[in-house]
XYZ file of C-alpha atoms in Angstrom:
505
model
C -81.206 18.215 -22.988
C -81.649 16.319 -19.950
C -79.299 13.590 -19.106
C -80.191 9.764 -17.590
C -78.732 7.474 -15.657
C -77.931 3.896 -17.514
C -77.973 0.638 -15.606
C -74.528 -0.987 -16.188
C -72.372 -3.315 -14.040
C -70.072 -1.412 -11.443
C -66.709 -1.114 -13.343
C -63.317 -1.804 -12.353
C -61.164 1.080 -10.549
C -57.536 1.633 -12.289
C -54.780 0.516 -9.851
C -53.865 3.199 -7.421
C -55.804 5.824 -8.484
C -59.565 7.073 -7.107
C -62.200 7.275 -9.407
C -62.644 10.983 -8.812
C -58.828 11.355 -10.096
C -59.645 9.675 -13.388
C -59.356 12.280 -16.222
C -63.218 12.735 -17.833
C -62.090 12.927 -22.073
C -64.671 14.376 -23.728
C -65.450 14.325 -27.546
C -66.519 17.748 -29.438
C -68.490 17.069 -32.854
C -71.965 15.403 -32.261
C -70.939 14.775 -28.611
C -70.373 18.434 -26.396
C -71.579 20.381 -29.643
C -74.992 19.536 -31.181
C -73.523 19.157 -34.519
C -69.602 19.323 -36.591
C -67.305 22.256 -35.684
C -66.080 21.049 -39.722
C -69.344 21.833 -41.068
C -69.499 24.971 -38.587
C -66.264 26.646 -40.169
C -67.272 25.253 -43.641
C -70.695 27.278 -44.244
C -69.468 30.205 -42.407
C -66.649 30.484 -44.678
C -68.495 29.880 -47.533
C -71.078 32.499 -46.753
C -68.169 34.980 -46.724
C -66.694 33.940 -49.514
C -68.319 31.275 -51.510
C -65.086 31.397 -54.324
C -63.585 29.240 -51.216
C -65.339 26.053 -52.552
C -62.672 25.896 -54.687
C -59.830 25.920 -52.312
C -62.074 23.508 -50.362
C -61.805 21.173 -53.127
C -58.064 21.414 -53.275
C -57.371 20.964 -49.303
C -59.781 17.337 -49.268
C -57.870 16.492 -51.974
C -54.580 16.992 -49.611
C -56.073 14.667 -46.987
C -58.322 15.778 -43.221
C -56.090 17.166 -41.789
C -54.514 18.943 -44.069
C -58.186 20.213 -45.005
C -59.170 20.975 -41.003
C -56.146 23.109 -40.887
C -56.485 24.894 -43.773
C -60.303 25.570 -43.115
C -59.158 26.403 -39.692
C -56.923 29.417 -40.851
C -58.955 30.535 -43.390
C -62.092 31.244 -40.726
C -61.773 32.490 -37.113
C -63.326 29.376 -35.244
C -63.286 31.784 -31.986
C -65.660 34.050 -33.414
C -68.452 31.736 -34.258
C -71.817 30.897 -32.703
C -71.874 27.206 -31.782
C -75.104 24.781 -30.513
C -73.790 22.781 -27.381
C -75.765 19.537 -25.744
C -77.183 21.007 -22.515
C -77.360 18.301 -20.575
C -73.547 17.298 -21.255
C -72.658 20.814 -20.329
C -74.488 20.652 -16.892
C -73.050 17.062 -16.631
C -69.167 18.467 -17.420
C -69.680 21.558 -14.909
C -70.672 19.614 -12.283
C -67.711 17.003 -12.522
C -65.768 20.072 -12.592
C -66.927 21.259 -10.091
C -65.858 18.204 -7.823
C -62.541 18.622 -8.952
C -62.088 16.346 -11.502
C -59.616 16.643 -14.679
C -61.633 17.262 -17.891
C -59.693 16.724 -21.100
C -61.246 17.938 -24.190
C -60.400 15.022 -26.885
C -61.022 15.707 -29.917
C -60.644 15.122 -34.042
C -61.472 18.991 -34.883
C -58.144 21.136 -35.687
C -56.739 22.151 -32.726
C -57.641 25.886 -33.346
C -60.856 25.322 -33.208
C -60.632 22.963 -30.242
C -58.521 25.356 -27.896
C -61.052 28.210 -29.562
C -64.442 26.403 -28.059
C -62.484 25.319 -24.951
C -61.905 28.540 -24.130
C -65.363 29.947 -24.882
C -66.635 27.582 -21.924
C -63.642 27.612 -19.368
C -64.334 24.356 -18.253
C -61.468 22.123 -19.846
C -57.926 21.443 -17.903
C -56.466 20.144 -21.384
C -57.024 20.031 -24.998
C -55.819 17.095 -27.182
C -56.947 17.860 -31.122
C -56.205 17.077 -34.272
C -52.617 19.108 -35.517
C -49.384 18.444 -37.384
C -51.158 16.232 -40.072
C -52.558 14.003 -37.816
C -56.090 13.647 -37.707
C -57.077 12.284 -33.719
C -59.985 9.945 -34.830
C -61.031 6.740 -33.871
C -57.768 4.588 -33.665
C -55.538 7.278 -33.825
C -57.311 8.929 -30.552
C -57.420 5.651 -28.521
C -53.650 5.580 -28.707
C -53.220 8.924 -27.880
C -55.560 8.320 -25.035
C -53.737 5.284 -23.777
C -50.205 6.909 -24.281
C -50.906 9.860 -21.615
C -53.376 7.970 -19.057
C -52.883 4.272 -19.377
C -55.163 1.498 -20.721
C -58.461 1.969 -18.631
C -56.870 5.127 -17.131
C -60.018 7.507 -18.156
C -63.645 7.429 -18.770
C -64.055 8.950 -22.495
C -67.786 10.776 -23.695
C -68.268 10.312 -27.354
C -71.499 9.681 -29.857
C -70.862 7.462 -32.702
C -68.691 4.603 -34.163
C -65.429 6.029 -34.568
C -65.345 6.459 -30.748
C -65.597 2.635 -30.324
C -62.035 2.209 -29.851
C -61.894 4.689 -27.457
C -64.493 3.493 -25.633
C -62.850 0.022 -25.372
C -59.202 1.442 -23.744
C -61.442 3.543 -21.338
C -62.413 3.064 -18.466
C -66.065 4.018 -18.282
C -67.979 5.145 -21.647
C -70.788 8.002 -21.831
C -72.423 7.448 -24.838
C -74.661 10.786 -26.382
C -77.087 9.458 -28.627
C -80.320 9.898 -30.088
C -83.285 7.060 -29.430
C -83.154 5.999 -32.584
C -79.512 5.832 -32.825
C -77.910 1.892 -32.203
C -74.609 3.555 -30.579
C -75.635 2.661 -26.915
C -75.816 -0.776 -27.740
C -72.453 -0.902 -29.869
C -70.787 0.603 -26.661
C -72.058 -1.899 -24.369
C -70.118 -4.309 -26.028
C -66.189 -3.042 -25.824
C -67.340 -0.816 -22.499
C -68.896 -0.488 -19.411
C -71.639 2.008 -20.087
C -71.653 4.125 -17.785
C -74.418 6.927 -18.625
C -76.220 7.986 -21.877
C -77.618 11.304 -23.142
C -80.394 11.335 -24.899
C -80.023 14.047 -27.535
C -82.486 14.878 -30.768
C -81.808 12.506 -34.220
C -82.636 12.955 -37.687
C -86.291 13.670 -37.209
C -88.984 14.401 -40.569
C -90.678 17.247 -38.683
C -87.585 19.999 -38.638
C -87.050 19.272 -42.114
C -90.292 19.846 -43.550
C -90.022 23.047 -41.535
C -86.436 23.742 -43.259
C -88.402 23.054 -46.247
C -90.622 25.723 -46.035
C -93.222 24.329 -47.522
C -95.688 26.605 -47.006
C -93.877 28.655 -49.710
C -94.494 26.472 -52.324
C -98.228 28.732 -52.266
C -96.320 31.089 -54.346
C -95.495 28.405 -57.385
C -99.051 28.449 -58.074
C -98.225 31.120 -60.292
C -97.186 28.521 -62.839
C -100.514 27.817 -63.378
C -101.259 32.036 -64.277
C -101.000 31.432 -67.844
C -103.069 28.506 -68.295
C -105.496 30.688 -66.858
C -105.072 33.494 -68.461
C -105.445 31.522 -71.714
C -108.457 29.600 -70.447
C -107.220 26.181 -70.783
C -108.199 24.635 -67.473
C -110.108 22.303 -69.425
C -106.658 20.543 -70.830
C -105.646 17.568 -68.733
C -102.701 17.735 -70.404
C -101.736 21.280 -69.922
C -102.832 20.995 -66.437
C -99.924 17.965 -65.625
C -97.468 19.908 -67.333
C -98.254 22.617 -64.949
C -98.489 20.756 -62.232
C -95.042 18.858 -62.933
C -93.694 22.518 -63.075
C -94.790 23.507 -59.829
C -93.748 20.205 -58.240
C -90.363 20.987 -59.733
C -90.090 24.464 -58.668
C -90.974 23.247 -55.351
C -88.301 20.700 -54.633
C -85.457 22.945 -56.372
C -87.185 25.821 -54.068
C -86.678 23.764 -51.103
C -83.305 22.754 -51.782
C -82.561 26.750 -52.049
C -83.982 27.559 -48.967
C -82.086 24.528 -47.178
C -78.863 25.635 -48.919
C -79.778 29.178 -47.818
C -79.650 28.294 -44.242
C -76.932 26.537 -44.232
C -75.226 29.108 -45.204
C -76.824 31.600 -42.837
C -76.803 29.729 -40.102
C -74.409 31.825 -37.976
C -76.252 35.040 -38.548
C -79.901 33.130 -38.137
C -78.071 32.185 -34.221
C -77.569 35.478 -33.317
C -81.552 36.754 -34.725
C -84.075 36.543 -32.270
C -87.044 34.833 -34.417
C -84.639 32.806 -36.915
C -82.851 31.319 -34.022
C -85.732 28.420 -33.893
C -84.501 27.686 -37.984
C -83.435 23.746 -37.709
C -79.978 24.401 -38.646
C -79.617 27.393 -36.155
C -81.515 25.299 -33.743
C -79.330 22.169 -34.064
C -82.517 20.082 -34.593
C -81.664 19.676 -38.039
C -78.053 18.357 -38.260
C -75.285 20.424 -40.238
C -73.612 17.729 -41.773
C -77.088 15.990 -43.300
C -77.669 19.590 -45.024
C -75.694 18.979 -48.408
C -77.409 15.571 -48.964
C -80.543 17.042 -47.918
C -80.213 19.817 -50.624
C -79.258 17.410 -53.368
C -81.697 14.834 -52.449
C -84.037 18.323 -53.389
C -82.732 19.859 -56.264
C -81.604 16.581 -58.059
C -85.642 15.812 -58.309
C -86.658 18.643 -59.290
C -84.329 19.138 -61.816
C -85.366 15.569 -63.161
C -89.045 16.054 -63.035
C -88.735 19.455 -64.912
C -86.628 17.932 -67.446
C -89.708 15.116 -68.140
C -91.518 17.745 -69.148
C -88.927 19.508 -71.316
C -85.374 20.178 -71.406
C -86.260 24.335 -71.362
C -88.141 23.835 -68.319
C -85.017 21.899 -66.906
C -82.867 24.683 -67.836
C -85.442 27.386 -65.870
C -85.750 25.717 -63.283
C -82.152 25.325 -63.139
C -81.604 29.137 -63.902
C -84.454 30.045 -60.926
C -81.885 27.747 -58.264
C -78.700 30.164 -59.292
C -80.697 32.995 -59.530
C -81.954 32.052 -55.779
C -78.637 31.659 -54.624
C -76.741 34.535 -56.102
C -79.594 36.280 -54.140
C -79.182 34.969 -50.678
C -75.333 35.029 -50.688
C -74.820 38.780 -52.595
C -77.701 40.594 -53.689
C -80.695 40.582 -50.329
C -78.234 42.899 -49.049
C -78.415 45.672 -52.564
C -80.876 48.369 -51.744
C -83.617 48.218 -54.057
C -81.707 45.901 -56.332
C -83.001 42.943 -54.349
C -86.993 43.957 -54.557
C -86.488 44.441 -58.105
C -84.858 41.089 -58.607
C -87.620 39.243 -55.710
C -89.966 40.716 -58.339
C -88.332 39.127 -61.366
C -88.010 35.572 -59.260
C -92.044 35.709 -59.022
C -92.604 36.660 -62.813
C -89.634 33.667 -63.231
C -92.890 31.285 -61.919
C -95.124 32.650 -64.484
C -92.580 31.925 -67.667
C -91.954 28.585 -66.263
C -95.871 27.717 -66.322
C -95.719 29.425 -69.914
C -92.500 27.044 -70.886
C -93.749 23.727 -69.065
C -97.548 24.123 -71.601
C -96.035 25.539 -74.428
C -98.270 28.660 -73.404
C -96.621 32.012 -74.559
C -97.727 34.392 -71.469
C -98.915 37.970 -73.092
C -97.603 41.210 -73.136
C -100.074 42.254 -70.642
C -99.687 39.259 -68.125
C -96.468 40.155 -68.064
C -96.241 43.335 -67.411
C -99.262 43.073 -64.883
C -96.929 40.348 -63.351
C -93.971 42.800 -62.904
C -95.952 45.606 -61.545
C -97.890 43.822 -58.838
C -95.057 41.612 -57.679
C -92.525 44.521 -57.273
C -95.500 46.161 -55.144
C -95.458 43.402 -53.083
C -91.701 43.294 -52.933
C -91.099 46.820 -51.512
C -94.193 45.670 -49.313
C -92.190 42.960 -47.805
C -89.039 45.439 -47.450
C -91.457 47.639 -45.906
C -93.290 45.687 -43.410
C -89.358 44.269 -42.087
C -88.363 47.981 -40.900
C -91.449 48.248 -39.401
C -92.009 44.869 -37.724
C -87.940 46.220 -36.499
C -89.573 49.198 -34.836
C -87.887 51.477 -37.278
C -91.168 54.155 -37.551
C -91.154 54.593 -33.634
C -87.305 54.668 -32.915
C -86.047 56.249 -36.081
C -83.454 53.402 -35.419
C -79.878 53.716 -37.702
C -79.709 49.970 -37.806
C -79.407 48.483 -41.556
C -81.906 45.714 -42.284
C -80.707 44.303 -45.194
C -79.428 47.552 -46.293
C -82.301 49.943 -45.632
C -82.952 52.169 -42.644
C -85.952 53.924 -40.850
C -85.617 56.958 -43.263
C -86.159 54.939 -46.525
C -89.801 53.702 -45.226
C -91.426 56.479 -47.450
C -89.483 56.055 -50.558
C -90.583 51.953 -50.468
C -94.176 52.913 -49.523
C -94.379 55.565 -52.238
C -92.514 53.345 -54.766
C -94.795 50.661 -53.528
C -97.960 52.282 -54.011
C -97.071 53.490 -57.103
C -96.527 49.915 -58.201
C -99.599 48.872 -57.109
C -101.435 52.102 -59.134
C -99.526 51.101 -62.118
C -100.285 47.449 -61.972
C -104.199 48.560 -62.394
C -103.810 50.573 -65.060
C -102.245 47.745 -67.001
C -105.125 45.691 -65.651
C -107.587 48.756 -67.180
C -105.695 48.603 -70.589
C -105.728 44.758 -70.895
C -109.149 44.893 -70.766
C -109.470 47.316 -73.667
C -107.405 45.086 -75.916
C -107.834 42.820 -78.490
C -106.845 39.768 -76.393
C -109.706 40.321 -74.198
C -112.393 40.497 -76.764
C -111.015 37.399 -78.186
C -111.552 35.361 -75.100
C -114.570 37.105 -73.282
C -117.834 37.775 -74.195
C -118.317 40.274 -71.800
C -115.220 41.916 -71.307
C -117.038 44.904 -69.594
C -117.587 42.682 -66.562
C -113.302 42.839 -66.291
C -113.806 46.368 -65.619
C -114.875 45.420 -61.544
C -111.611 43.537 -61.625
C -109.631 47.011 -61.342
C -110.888 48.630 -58.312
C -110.421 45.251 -56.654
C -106.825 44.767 -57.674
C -106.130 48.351 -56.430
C -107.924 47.987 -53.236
C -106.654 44.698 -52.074
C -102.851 45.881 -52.715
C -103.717 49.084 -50.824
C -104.987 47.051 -47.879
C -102.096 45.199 -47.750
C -100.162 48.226 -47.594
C -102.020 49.245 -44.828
C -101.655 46.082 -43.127
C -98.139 46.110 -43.497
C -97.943 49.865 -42.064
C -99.821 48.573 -39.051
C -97.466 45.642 -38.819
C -99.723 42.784 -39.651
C -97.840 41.217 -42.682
C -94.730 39.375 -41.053
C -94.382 36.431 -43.722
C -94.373 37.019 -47.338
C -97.039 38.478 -48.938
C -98.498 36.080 -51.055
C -98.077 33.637 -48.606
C -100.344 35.846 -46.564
C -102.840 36.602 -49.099
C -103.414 32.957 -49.003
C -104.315 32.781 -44.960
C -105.823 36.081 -45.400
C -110.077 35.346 -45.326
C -110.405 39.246 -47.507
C -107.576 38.451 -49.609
C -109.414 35.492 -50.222
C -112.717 36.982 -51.068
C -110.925 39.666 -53.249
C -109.580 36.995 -55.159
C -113.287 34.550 -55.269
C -114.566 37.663 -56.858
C -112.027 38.180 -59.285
C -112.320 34.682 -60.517
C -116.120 35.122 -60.866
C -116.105 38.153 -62.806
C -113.545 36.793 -65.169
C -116.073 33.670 -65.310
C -118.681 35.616 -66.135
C -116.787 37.688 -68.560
C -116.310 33.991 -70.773
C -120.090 32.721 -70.720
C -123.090 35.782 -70.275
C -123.291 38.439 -72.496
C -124.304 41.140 -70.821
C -126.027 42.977 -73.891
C -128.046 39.956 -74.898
C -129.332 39.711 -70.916
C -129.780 43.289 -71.133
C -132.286 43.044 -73.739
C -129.570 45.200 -76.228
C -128.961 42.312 -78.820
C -126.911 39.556 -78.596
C -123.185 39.386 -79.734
């Protein structure tokens, strides 16, 4: 991020000493590194072990810096991936590089400080928070003052705990976002001497964080309403649509949580790098109220509607979790549980109307979304390169060799899932709401050739997202569906054998 100069009144040298042999005192959270070195060590540890929220509980209860230091033994700060301001970087190298003194200052735990400072080799000292005493604000303007004298440094900080600071320093560089009022608080104890313009709180990377193209797949909600031909129901219809409003937010929430807690592995991937969190365009430390300001919502709406829905939707969020932190990384455990998350939509459109899904939804639910399950497995190792290279590399647990045990399990899904299709339409249920049920016949091949072509697609390397989601951009996917819907139209008003001339039913 590029730096630029601020017009401010020339400031007043300290006595006997040049201005190049005044010690630059940096700041570390929000101010070098785009983001908290607390939160940094926080999610990290938690996506080791997330039984540390406990402990966590227990150390803020013992006071900061008793919590900093605990945090800082319990994860390796040195072996982290951290988001730095580029333009303070440049800015720091090149004072360096004129030989001036640059003093990390700090309120992170000394570990961590020393840890970073010696990741970019650019810092003569390192003054940090250690021995119970947390070096913020106050405490770090008297520290300050103590080793260089009142006005005896220029200090680089970004919000309103460095104020005092700024107003025993010399000179004040001030890292702030254009929204931010900062600049203008400095201005008042200091003489400003440059400011950084660095990316705020912004709506754009969160609705990206939000995913909320993903909210295509809580349409399934509305699958039994369908199925039981009731799209003539206001009613039913905004209890549906409260569910998948619901589901959305508390799906959200999940995938913010999700990322928070991945957000040292998403650094170090080449595509999930540009994630907000990873990124540093989203702000670690807004995450938690992010996720609540989510889930909370959702929770609420859903329990409007019912307290059972509440307690789904509730049950969906911990089943969404348990599966990002433990189970992604279970071979075939996790495609058989991503397959019971997407039947999960269908009973919560079945709870929110009071609609009990059928045996047969069901179970063509469970076949067609594990399919597309082992599809998305699939089409990962291949998107990795794993059919040319024969690579050894685990992604999420599977290897090049298991490619034809997920296709053929895959496939055999899909086979399955239009069989069920063929039997449904044999059974009572059917005659009961169509009066041509023959017509559902044409809805077989079509189920079995669009999950084959997406098979295909993935073994070419076309699907990258998740499947549904695709199936939505897809313009055949589309069609295959626009059929299906017409057929099962037509199925509920002709009869066939009365337009055939065969006698009317």
């Amino acid at each position: 991020m590029n730096a630029t100069d601020h017009r401010a009144p020339p400031a007043r040298e300290p006595r006997g000493r040049p201005a190049e042999q005044v010690p630059l005192c940096v700041d570390l959270d929000g101010t070098l590194l785009a983001g908290d070195s607390l939160y940094e060590l926080l999610f990290a540890g938690l996506r080791r072990s997330p039984a540390l929220v406990f402990l966590v509980l227990l150390w803020i209860w013992q006071g900061k810096a008793v919590f900093k230091a605990k945090l800082a033994d319990a994860v390796d700060p040195s072996g982290l991936a951290y988001r730095f301001h580029d333009g303070v970087l440049a800015y720091l190298a090149a004072a360096r590089a004129e030989g001036r003194r640059i003093v990390l200052a700090t309120a992170a735990h000394r570990r961590v400080a020393e840890a970073i400072a010696a990741e970019l080799g650019l810092f003569d000292e390192v003054i940090a928070t250690e021995d119970g005493r947390n070096l913020r604000g106050a405490a770090k303007a008297a520290e300050l003052v103590a080793r260089y004298g009142q006005g005896g440094f220029d200090y680089a900080g970004n919000d309103r705990h460095d104020l005092p600071v700024w107003a025993v320093a010399r000179r004040a560089i001030v890292v702030a976002s254009g929204r931010s009022t900062i600049a203008a608080a400095a201005e008042r104890v200091a003489t400003v001497e440059r400011v950084f313009p660095v990316a705020g709180f912004a709506p754009r990377p969160l609705f990206k964080a939000m995913r909320l193209h993903q909210w295509a797949k809580n349409m399934l909600v509305f699958l039994p309403v369908l199925a039981a031909h009731r799209l003539d129901d206001a009613a039913v219809l905004l209890q549906a649509g409260a569910a998948f409003l619901a589901m959305g937010l508390v799906a959200s929430g999940g995938y913010l949580a999700n990322d928070l807690l991945d957000v040292q592995a998403d650094r170090r991937h080449r595509t999930k790098s540009a994630r907000p969190f990873a990124a540093g365009t989203l702000p670690l430390p807004a995450g938690p109220p992010l996720v609540l300001a989510l889930v909370l919502p959702g929770l609420l709406l859903a329990a409007v509607v019912s307290l059972p829905l509440a307690a789904w939707v509730g049950v969906y969020l911990a089943a969404t979790l348990t599966y990002s932190l433990w189970l992604k990384q279970k071979v075939l455990v996790d495609v058989f549980f991503l397959a019971g998350l997407y039947t999960h939509r269908v009973l919560a459109g079945g709870i929110a109307t009071g609609i009990v899904p059928s045996f047969w939804l069901l179970a063509l639910s469970v076949f067609v979304f594990l399919s597309l399950a082992l599809l998305k497995r699939y089409s990962e190792l291949i998107k990795a390169g794993a059919a040319e290279t024969g690579a050894p590399t685990a992604i999420r647990g599977y290897r090049a060799e298991d490619l034809e045990p997920l296709a053929g399990l895959g496939t055999a899904s899909a086979v399955a899932a239009a069989l069920v299709l063929a039997l449904y339409v044999d059974s009572d249920n059917v005659r009961a709401l169509y009066r041509s049920p023959e017509l559902l016949w044409l809805c077989c091949p079509l189920l079995l050739y669009w999950l084959s072509r997406m098979w295909i697609g993935a073994r070419r390397g076309v699907i990258d997202d998740d499947p549904l989601v695709f199936a939505l951009s897809d313009r055949v996917s589309l069609v295959v569906l626009g059929l299906t819907l017409a057929l099962a139209a037509a199925g509920t008003v002709l009869d066939i054998a009365c337009v055939a001339g065969l006698g009317c039913r």
